[in-house]
Coordinates of C-alpha atoms in Angstrom, one line a residue:
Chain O
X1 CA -62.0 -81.5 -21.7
X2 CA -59.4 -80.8 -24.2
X3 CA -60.1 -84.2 -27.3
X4 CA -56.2 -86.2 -27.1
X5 CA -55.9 -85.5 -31.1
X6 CA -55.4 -81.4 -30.0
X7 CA -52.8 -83.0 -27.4
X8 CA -51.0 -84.6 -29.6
X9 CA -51.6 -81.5 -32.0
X10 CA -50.0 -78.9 -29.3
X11 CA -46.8 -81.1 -29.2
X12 CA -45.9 -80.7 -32.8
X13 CA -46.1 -77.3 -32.5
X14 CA -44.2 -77.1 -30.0
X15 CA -41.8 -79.3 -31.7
X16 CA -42.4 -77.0 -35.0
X17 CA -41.1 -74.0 -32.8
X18 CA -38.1 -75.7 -30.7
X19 CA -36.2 -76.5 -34.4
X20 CA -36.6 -72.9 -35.6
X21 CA -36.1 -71.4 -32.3
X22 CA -32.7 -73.5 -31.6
X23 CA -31.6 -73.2 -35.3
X24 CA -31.7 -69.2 -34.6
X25 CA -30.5 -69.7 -31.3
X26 CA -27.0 -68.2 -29.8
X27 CA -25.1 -64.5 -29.7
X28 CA -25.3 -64.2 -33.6
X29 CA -29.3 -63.6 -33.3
X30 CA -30.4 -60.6 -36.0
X31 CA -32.5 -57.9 -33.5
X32 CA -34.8 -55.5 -34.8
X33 CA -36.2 -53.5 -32.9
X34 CA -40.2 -52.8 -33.1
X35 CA -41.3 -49.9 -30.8
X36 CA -39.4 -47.8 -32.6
X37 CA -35.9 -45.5 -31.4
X38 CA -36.9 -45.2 -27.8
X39 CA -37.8 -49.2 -26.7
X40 CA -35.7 -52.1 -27.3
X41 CA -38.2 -55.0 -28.0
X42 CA -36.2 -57.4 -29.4
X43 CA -37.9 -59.6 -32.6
X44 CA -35.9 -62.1 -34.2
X45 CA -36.3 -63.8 -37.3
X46 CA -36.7 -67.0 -35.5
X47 CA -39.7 -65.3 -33.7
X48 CA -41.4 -64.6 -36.8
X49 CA -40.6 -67.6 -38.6
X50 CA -41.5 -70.1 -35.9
X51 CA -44.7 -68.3 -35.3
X52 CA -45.6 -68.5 -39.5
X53 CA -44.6 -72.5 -39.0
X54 CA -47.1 -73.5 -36.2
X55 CA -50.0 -70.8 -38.2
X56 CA -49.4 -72.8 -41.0
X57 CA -49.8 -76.3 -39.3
X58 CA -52.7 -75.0 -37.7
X59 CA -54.7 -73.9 -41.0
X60 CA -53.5 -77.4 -42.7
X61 CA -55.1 -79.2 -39.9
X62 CA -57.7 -77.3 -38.2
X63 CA -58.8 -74.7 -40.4
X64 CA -61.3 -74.0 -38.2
X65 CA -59.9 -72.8 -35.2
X66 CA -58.5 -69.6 -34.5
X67 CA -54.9 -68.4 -33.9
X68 CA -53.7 -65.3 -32.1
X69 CA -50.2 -64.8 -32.2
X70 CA -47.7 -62.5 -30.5
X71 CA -45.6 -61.9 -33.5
X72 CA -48.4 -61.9 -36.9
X73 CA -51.3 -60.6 -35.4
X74 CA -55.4 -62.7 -35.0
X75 CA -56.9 -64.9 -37.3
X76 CA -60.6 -65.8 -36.3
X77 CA -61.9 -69.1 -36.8
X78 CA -64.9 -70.9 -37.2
X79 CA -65.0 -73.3 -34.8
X80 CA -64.9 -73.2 -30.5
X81 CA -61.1 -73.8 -30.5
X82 CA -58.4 -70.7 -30.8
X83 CA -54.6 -71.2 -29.6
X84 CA -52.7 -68.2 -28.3
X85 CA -48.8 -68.4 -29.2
X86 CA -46.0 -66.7 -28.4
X87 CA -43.1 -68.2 -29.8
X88 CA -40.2 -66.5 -27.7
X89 CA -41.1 -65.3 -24.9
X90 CA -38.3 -64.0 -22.8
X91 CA -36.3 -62.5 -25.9
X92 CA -34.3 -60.5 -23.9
X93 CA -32.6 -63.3 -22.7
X94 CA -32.8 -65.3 -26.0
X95 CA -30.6 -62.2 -27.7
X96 CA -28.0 -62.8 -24.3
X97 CA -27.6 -66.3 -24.6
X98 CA -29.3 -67.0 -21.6
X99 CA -30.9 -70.2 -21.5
X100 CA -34.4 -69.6 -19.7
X101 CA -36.1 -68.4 -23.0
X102 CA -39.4 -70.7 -23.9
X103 CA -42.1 -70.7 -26.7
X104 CA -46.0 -70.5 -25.0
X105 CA -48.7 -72.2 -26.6
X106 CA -52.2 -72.4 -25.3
X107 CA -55.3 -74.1 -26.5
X108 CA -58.3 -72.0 -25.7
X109 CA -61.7 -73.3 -25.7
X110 CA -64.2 -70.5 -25.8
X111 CA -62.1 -68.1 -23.7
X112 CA -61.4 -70.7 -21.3
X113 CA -57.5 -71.7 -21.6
X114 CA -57.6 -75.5 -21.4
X115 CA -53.9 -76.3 -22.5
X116 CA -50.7 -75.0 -22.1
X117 CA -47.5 -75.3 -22.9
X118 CA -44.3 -73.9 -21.5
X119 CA -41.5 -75.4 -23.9
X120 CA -37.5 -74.2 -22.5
X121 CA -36.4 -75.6 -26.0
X122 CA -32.9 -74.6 -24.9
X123 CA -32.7 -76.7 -21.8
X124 CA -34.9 -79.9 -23.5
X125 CA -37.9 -79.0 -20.4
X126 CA -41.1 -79.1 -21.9
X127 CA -43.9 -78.3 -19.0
X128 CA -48.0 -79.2 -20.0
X129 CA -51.0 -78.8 -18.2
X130 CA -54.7 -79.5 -19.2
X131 CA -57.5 -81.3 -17.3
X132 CA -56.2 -80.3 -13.6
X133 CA -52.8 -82.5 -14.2
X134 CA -49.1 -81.4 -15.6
X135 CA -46.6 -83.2 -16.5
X136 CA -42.4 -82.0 -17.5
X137 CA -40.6 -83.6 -20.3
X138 CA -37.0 -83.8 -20.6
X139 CA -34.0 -85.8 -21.8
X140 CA -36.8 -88.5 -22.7
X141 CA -38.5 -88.5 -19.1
X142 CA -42.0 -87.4 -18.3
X143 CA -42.2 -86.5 -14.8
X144 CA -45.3 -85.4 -12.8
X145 CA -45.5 -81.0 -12.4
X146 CA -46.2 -80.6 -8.7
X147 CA -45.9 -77.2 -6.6
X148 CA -44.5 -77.0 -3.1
X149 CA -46.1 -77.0 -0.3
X150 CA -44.9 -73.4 0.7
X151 CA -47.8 -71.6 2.5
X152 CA -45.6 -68.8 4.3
X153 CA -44.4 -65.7 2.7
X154 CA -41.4 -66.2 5.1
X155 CA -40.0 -68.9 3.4
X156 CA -41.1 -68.4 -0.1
X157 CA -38.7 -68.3 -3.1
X158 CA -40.2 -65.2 -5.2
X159 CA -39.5 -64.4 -9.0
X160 CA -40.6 -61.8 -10.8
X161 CA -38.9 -60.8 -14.5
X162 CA -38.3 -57.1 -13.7
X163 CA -38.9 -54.8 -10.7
X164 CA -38.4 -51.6 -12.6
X165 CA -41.5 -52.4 -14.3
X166 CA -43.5 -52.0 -11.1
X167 CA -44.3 -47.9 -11.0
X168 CA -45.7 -46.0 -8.0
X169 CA -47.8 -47.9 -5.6
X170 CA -47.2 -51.2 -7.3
X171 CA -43.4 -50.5 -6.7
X172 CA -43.9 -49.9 -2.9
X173 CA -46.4 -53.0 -3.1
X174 CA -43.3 -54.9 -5.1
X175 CA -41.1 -53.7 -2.5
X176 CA -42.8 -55.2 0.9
X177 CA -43.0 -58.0 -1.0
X178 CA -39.5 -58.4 -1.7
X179 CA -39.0 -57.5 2.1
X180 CA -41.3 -60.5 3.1
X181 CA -40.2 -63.6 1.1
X182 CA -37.1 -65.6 1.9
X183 CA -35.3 -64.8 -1.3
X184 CA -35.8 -63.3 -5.0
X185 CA -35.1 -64.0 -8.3
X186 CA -35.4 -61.7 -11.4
X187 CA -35.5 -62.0 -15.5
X188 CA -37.2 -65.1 -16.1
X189 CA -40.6 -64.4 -18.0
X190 CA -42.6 -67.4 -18.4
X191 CA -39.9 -69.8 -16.7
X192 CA -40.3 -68.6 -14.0
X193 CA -44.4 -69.9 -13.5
X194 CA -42.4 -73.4 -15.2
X195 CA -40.4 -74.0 -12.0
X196 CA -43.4 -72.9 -10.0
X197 CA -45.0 -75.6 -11.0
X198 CA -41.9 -78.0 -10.7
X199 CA -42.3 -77.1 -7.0
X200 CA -38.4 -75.2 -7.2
X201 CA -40.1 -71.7 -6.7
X202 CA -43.2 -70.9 -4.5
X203 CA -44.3 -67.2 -6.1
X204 CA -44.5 -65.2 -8.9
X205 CA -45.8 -61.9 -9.5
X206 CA -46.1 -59.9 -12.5
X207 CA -47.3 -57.2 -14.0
X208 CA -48.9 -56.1 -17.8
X209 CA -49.1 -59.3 -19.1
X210 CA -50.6 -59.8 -22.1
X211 CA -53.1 -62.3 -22.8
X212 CA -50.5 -64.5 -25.1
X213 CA -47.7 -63.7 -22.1
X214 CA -50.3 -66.1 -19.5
X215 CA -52.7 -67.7 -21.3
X216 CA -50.7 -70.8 -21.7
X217 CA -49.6 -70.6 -18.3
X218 CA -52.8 -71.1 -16.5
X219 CA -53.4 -74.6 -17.2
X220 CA -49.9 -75.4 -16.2
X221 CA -49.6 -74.0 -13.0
X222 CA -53.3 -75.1 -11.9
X223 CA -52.2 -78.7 -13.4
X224 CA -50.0 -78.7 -10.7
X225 CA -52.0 -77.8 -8.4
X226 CA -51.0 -74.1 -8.0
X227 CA -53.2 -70.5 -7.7
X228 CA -53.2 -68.3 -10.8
X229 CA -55.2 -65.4 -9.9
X230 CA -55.0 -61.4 -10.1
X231 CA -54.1 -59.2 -7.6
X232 CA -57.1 -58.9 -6.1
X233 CA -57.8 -62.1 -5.7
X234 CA -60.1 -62.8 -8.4
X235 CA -59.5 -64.3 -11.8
X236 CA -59.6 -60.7 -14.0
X237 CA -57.0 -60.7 -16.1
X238 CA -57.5 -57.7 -18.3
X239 CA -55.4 -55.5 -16.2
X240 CA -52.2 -58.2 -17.1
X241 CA -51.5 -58.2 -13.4
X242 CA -51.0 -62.1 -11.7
X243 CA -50.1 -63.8 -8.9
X244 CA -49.3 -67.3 -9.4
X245 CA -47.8 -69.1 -6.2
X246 CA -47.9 -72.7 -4.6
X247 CA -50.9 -72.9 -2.6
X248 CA -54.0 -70.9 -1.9
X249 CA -52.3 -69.8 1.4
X250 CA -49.2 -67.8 -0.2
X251 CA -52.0 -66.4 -2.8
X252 CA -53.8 -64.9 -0.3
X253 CA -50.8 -63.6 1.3
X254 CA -49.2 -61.8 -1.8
X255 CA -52.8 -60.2 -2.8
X256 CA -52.8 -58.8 1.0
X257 CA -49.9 -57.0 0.1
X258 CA -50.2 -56.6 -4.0
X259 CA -54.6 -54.9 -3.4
X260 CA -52.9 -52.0 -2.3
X261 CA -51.8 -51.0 -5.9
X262 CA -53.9 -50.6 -8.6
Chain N
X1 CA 2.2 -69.9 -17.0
X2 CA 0.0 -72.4 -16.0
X3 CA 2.1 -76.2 -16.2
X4 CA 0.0 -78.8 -18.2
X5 CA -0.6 -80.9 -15.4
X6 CA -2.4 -78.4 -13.8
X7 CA -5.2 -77.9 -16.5
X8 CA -5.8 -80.9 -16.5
X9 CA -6.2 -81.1 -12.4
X10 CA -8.3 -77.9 -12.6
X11 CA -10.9 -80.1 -15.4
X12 CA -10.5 -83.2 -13.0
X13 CA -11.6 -80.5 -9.5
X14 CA -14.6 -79.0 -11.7
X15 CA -15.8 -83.2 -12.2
X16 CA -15.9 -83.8 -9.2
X17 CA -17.6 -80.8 -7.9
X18 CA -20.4 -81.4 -10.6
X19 CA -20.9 -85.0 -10.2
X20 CA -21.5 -83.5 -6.4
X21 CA -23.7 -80.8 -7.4
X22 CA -26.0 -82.0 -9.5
X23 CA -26.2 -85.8 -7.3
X24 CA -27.7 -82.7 -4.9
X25 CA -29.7 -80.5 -7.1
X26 CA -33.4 -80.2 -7.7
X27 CA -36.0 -78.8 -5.4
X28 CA -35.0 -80.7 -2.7
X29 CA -32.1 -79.7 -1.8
X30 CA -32.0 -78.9 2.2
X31 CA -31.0 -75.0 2.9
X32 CA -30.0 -73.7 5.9
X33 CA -28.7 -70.4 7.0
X34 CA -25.3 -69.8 8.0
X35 CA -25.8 -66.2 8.8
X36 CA -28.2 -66.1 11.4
X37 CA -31.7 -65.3 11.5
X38 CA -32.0 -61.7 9.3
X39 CA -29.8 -62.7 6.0
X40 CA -30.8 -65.8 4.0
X41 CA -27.6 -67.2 3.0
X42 CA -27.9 -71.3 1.4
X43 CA -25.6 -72.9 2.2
X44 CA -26.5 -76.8 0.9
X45 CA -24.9 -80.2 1.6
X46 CA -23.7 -80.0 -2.1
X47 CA -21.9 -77.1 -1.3
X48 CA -19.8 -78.4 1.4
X49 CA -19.7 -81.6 0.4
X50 CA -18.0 -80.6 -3.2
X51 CA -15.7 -78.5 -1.7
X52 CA -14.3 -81.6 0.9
X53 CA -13.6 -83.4 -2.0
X54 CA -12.1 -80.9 -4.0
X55 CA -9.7 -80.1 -0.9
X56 CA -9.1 -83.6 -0.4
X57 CA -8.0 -84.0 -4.1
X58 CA -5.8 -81.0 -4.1
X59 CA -4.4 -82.7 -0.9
X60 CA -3.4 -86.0 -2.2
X61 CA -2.1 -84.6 -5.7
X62 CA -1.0 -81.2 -4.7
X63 CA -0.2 -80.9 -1.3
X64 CA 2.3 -78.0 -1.3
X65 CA -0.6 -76.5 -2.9
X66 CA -2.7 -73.6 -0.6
X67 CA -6.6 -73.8 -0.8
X68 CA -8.9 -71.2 0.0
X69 CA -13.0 -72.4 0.1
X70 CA -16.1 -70.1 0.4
X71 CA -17.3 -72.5 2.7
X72 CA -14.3 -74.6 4.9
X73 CA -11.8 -71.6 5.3
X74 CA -8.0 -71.4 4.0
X75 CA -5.2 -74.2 4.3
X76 CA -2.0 -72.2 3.8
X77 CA 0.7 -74.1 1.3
X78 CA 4.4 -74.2 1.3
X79 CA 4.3 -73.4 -2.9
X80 CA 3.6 -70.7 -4.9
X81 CA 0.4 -72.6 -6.0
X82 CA -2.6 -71.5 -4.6
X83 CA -7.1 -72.9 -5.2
X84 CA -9.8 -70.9 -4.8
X85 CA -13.2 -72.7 -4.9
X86 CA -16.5 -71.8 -5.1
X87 CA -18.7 -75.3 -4.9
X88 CA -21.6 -73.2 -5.5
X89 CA -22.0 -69.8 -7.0
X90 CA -25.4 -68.7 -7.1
X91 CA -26.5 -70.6 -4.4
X92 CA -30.2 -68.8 -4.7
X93 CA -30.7 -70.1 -8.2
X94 CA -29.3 -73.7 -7.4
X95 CA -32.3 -73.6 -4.7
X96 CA -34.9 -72.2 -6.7
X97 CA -34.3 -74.5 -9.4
X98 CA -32.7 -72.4 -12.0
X99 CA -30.0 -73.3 -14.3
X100 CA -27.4 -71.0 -14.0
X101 CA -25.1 -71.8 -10.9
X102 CA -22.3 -72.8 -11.4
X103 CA -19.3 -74.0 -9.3
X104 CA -16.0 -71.5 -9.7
X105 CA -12.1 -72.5 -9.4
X106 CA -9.3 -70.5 -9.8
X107 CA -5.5 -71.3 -9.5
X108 CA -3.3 -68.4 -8.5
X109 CA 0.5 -68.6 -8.9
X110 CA 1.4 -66.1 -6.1
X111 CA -1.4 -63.6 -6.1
X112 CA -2.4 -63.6 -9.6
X113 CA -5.1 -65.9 -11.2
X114 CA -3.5 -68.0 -14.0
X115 CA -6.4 -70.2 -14.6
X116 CA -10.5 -69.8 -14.1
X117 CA -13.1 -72.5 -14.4
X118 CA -16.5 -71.9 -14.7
X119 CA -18.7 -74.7 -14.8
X120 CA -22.4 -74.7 -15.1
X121 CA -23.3 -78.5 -14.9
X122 CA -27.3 -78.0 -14.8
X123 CA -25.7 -76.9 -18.6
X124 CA -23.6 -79.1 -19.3
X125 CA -21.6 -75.8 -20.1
X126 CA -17.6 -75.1 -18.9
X127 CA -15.7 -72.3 -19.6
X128 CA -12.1 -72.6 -18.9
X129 CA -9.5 -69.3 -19.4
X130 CA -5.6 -69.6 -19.0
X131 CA -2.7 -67.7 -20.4
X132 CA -4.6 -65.7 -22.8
X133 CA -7.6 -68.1 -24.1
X134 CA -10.8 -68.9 -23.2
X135 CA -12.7 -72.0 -24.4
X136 CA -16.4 -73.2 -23.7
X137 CA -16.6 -77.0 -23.6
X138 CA -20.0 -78.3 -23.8
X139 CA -21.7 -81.5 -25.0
X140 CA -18.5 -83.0 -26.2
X141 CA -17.3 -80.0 -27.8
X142 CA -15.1 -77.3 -27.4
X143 CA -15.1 -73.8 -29.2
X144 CA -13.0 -70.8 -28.5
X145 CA -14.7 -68.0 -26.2
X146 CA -14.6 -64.4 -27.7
X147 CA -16.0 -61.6 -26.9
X148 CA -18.1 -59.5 -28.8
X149 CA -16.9 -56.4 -30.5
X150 CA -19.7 -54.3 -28.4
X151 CA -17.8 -50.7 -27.9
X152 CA -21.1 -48.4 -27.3
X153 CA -23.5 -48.5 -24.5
X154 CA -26.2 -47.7 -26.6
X155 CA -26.0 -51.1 -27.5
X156 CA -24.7 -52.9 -24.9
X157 CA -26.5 -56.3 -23.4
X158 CA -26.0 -55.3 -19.5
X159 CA -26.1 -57.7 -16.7
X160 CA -25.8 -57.7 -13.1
X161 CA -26.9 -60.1 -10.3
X162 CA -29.4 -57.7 -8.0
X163 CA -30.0 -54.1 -8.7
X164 CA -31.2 -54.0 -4.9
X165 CA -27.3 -54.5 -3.9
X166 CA -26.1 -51.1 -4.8
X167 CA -26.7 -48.4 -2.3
X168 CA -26.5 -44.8 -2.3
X169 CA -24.4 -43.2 -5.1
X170 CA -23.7 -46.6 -6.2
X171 CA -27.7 -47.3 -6.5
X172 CA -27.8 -43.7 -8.7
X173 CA -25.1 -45.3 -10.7
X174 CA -26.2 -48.3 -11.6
X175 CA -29.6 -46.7 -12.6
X176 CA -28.1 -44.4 -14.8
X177 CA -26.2 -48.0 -16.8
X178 CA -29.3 -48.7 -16.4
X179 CA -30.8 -46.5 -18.3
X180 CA -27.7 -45.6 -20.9
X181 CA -27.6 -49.3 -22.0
X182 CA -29.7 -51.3 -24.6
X183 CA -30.9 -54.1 -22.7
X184 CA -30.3 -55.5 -18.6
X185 CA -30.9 -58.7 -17.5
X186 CA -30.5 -60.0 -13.6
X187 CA -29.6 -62.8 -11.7
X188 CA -27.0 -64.6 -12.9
X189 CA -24.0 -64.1 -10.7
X190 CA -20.8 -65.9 -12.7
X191 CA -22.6 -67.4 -15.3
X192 CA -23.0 -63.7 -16.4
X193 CA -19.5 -63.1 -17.0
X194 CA -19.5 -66.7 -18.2
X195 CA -21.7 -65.0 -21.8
X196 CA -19.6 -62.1 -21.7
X197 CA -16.9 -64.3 -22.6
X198 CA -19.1 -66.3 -24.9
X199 CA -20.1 -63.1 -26.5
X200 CA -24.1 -63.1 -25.9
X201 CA -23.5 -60.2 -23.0
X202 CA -21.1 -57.1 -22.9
X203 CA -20.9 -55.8 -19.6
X204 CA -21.3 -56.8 -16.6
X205 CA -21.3 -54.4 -13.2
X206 CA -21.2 -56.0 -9.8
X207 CA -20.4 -54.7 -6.1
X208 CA -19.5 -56.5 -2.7
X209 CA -17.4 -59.5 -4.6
X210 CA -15.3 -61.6 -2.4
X211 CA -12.0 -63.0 -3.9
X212 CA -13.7 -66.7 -4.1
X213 CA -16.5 -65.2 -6.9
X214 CA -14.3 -62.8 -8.5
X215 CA -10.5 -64.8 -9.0
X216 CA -12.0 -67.1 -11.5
X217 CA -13.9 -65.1 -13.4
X218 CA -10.2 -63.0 -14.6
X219 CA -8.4 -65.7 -16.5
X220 CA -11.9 -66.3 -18.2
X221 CA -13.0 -62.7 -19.4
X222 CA -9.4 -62.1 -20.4
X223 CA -8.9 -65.5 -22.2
X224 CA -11.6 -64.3 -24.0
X225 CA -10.1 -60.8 -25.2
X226 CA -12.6 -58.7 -22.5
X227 CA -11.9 -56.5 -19.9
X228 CA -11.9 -56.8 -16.0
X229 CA -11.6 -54.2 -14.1
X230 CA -13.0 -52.3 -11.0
X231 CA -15.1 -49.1 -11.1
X232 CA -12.3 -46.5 -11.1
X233 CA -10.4 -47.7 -13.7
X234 CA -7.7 -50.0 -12.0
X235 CA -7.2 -53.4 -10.7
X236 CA -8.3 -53.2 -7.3
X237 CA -10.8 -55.4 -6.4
X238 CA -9.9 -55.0 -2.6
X239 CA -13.2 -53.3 -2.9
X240 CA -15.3 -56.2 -4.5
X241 CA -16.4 -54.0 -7.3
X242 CA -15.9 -55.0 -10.6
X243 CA -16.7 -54.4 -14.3
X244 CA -16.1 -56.6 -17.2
X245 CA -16.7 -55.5 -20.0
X246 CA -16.3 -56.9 -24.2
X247 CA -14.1 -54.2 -25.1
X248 CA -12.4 -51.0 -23.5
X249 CA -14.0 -48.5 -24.8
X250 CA -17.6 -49.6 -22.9
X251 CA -15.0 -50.4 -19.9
X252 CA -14.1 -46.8 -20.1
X253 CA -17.7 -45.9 -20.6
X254 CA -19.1 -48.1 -17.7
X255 CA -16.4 -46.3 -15.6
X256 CA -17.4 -43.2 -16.3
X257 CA -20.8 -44.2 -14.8
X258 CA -19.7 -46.1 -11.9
X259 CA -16.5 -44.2 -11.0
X260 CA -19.0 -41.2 -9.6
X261 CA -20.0 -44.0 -6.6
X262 CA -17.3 -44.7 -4.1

């Protein structure tokens, strides 16, 4: 059960985010780069900053629960609640202009994540999911999140962000994947497990996710009645590798072919 | 030149084609295949349906003018006018429910494009290049496109549509761009090119384009002060191998990668 205060609560940070992020937003972005020479990891100002505004609501109105954030590292709190935020995910395509960028928020209770929130801040889609529902928000409308139907690799519309992240046997595994859907689509992160719960796309699978990459999209895709699992078909997410797709039939089928790699 | 008359028939074309595309778009849209069983190919109602009523515009305003369609074929024309329409470009987006398709028109005065539209209306995003300028009108305003001033590869935002399209020595290419640039993104067929002229991308490399996704995309990049040209250096695009780039010094520089594929 998630109390309808902490709903209300994960909106305005949400909210807090989509003004920084958008105010940042466009080809002029500042990157820095923070792997040092040899990887471009893009982190904007707007990252940081929006990340520093939702900690800050957070401590002025629950100082007791716990914040781990992508950009400015854990803060452990006192109470059962902890959110998980990343604040632009995607920021490869925020520093391109491209528009399928979003800020992740999820309310974790104990370990279990029992809110999320995908937030596309600059297409005005915000997707939610608690308590086994989801709902999208856009242009003023709320409309119901629902997968598709889709139980056949055949006819599945796959996405995953990058297939050059998929080394040795994954890549082969990636590769008969590919092979066995209807069509593909790359580069787009956490919007990607949005329109899979919209019901546009049918399968997503990833690899070395980090904990504040899916946390917030569990509760979405299950609130729309989708499978997010690993790629063995269990729910251990320590690896980073997930399967999320439309119905427990297209799961089964992409771990078939995904067990094969580590 | 392109006569004032027929800027303002190339905006009126690009309304109608949106009000038709996005009456159409969402999840639902129906897909067949139009090229038998082993390619998927969409090929949506939209698609066609946008592109009769372009034609039949063109034919009541313009009829000495030629058309050529992806989808209905060529009408040859007694003047030295000529359409090329694209209803939908990035038909695997439009059915997966992602933002960036967008509907392509170009007018060519004999062979050469004078005038590109391309129009993203999931965006609410057109960019329009004729006679040297580009703009991008969106949400009731209009700003000039520009290029960036990109000039290395080092730091070059790279995109192209599907890595899994270039074969052989054009595969080993690409993954050397790959490789030599600072960030790639994927997926975007013309909205790509649609940035580069915005100035949020800098290169773009694509293979196997037909003259109905390439023609438009000219007046646009070039309005824009950026560089289209194919992978050996010229302006050939018999091939359907293009690169545009924000400046030519990474044209020259993304040549020098790609010219070593045929």
């Amino acid at each position: 059960m998630v109390p309808a205060d902490l709903i209300d609560f994960a909106h305005q940070l949400a909210d807090i985010a989509r003004a920084e992020t958008l105010r940042h937003a466009g080809g002029s972005v500042a990157v820095e780069n923070k792997s040092g020479a040899d990887a471009f990891d893009p982190v904007t100002a707007a990252d940081r900053d929006a990340e520093r505004l939702m900690r800050a609501a957070i401590q002025e109105h629950h100082p007791d629960h716990g914040v781990t954030g992508e950009e400015l590292g854990e803060t452990i709190g006192s109470g059962r609640f902890r959110w998980l935020l990343d604040p632009i995910d995607g920021t490869r395509s925020y520093t391109c202009g491209l528009p399928t960028w979003t800020t992740l928020i999820a309310l974790l209770d104990g370990d279990e994540p029992v809110l999320g929130i995908i937030d596309a801040p600059a297409l005005d889609e915000r997707y939610v999911g608690y308590a086994g529902t989801g709902s999208l928000s856009s242009r003023g409308l709320s409309t119901p999140l629902r997968v598709s139907s889709s139980t056949r690799l055949a006819e599945a519309r796959f996405s995953t962000t990058d297939p050059f992240l998929f080394d040795g046997p994954a890549g082969e595994a990636l590769a008969r994947l590919r092979k066995a859907v209807r069509t593909t689509r790359y580069g787009h992160d956490a919007y990607a497990y949005a329109r899979l719960a919209a019901g546009t796309l049918d399968l997503v699978v990833e690899c070395d996710l980090k904990p504040h990459d899916y946390a917030a999209l569990i509760p979405v895709v299950r609130g729309a009645g989708g499978v997010f699992g690993d790629w063995s078909g269990g729910r251990d997410f320590s690896s980073g590798n997930v399967i999320a797709a439309a119905t427990p039939q297209l799961y089964d089928a992409a771990v078939e072919i995904m067990m094969s790699a580590p």
